[in-house]
GROMACS .gro file of C-alpha atoms in nm:
model
  107
    1MET     CA    1   3.985 -10.670 -10.633
    2VAL     CA    2   4.157 -10.494 -10.928
    3THR     CA    3   4.320 -10.698 -11.202
    4PRO     CA    4   4.626 -10.573 -11.301
    5SER     CA    5   4.593 -10.550 -11.676
    6PHE     CA    6   4.359 -10.651 -12.011
    7HIS     CA    7   4.261 -11.011 -11.978
    8SER     CA    8   4.295 -11.061 -11.603
    9TYR     CA    9   4.126 -11.248 -11.401
   10PHE     CA   10   4.023 -11.424 -11.086
   11ARG     CA   11   3.982 -11.792 -11.027
   12ILE     CA   12   3.735 -11.940 -10.718
   13GLY     CA   13   3.724 -12.230 -10.889
   14ASP     CA   14   3.342 -12.426 -10.952
   15LEU     CA   15   3.091 -12.230 -10.689
   16ASP     CA   16   2.726 -12.408 -10.688
   17ILE     CA   17   2.509 -12.220 -10.516
   18PRO     CA   18   2.212 -12.389 -10.394
   19GLY     CA   19   1.839 -12.290 -10.401
   20ASN     CA   20   1.643 -12.148 -10.726
   21ARG     CA   21   1.751 -11.742 -10.667
   22ILE     CA   22   2.019 -11.551 -10.717
   23THR     CA   23   2.156 -11.160 -10.700
   24ILE     CA   24   2.563 -11.094 -10.882
   25GLU     CA   25   2.624 -10.784 -10.874
   26ALA     CA   26   2.972 -10.661 -10.926
   27ASN     CA   27   3.165 -10.268 -10.917
   28ILE     CA   28   3.293 -10.230 -11.281
   29ASN     CA   29   3.591  -9.997 -11.486
   30ARG     CA   30   3.660 -10.107 -11.783
   31THR     CA   31   3.988  -9.965 -11.967
   32GLN     CA   32   3.933 -10.145 -12.282
   33PRO     CA   33   3.671 -10.105 -12.544
   34TYR     CA   34   3.389 -10.389 -12.530
   35LEU     CA   35   3.431 -10.565 -12.850
   36PRO     CA   36   3.126 -10.816 -12.908
   37GLY     CA   37   3.189 -11.149 -13.098
   38GLY     CA   38   3.565 -11.094 -13.026
   39GLY     CA   39   3.635 -11.371 -12.787
   40ASN     CA   40   3.925 -11.387 -12.515
   41ASN     CA   41   3.683 -11.211 -12.228
   42THR     CA   42   3.694 -10.868 -12.483
   43GLU     CA   43   3.306 -10.919 -12.468
   44GLY     CA   44   3.336 -10.813 -12.104
   45ASP     CA   45   3.254 -11.143 -11.859
   46VAL     CA   46   3.231 -10.987 -11.518
   47VAL     CA   47   3.148 -11.278 -11.328
   48SER     CA   48   3.072 -11.623 -11.511
   49LYS     CA   49   3.015 -11.963 -11.480
   50HIS     CA   50   2.990 -12.115 -11.811
   51THR     CA   51   3.198 -12.343 -12.010
   52ASP     CA   52   3.028 -12.244 -12.346
   53PRO     CA   53   2.738 -12.073 -12.496
   54THR     CA   54   2.492 -12.416 -12.453
   55ASN     CA   55   2.600 -12.445 -12.077
   56VAL     CA   56   2.523 -12.065 -11.896
   57ASN     CA   57   2.492 -12.132 -11.546
   58TYR     CA   58   2.528 -11.789 -11.494
   59LEU     CA   59   2.699 -11.490 -11.683
   60LEU     CA   60   2.706 -11.103 -11.611
   61ARG     CA   61   2.821 -10.878 -11.845
   62PRO     CA   62   2.855 -10.503 -11.833
   63ASN     CA   63   2.522 -10.448 -12.068
   64HIS     CA   64   2.357 -10.799 -12.031
   65ALA     CA   65   2.339 -11.092 -11.780
   66TYR     CA   66   2.223 -11.480 -11.837
   67ILE     CA   67   2.142 -11.791 -11.664
   68THR     CA   68   2.019 -12.119 -11.736
   69THR     CA   69   1.780 -12.285 -11.468
   70THR     CA   70   1.556 -12.587 -11.379
   71ASN     CA   71   1.293 -12.382 -11.530
   72GLY     CA   72   1.521 -12.253 -11.888
   73PHE     CA   73   1.765 -12.046 -12.044
   74PHE     CA   74   1.692 -11.669 -11.903
   75GLY     CA   75   1.822 -11.374 -12.091
   76THR     CA   76   1.825 -11.005 -12.042
   77PRO     CA   77   1.805 -10.786 -12.391
   78ASP     CA   78   2.119 -10.587 -12.443
   79ILE     CA   79   2.149 -10.212 -12.348
   80CYS     CA   80   2.371  -9.932 -12.452
   81ASP     CA   81   2.731  -9.987 -12.434
   82ILE     CA   82   2.934  -9.865 -12.101
   83GLU     CA   83   3.244  -9.576 -12.134
   84VAL     CA   84   3.518  -9.715 -12.086
   85ASN     CA   85   3.714  -9.548 -11.722
   86LYS     CA   86   3.426  -9.468 -11.578
   87ASN     CA   87   3.267  -9.669 -11.284
   88TYR     CA   88   2.973  -9.904 -11.279
   89HIS     CA   89   2.775 -10.082 -11.050
   90ILE     CA   90   2.570 -10.395 -11.240
   91ALA     CA   91   2.360 -10.671 -11.116
   92MET     CA   92   2.167 -10.978 -11.224
   93VAL     CA   93   1.888 -11.048 -11.034
   94TYR     CA   94   1.720 -11.439 -11.067
   95ASP     CA   95   1.373 -11.491 -10.866
   96GLY     CA   96   1.356 -11.832 -11.008
   97ALA     CA   97   1.133 -11.722 -11.227
   98THR     CA   98   1.257 -11.394 -11.392
   99LEU     CA   99   1.553 -11.275 -11.474
  100LYS     CA  100   1.654 -10.881 -11.443
  101PHE     CA  101   1.990 -10.677 -11.497
  102TYR     CA  102   2.069 -10.355 -11.342
  103ARG     CA  103   2.302 -10.101 -11.419
  104ASN     CA  104   2.351  -9.795 -11.155
  105GLY     CA  105   2.052  -9.898 -10.994
  106PHE     CA  106   1.834  -9.880 -11.332
  107LEU     CA  107   1.640 -10.189 -11.442
   0.00000   0.00000   0.00000
């Protein structure tokens, strides 16, 4: 899928994922710079099911990931920023105990 412009998104409704393990991945190419704290998706939400910082079912961004489970809240540390107009493969993997973030296959 390709979004036509900055601040575009796809809505798929309330997707409930059963079980206690999940992998979410995406191929991305940002055309605008990442603006931490800017709001309105300028922080780079790629795949998410969350309403606010206190209710994060899962959230995948270009530089980190978050998930809330029955075991608690998990987040990965920020890594280096991405370059604009460059392709990346990003993924978050939760195995029931640990959350991992991958970019281009590297943990």
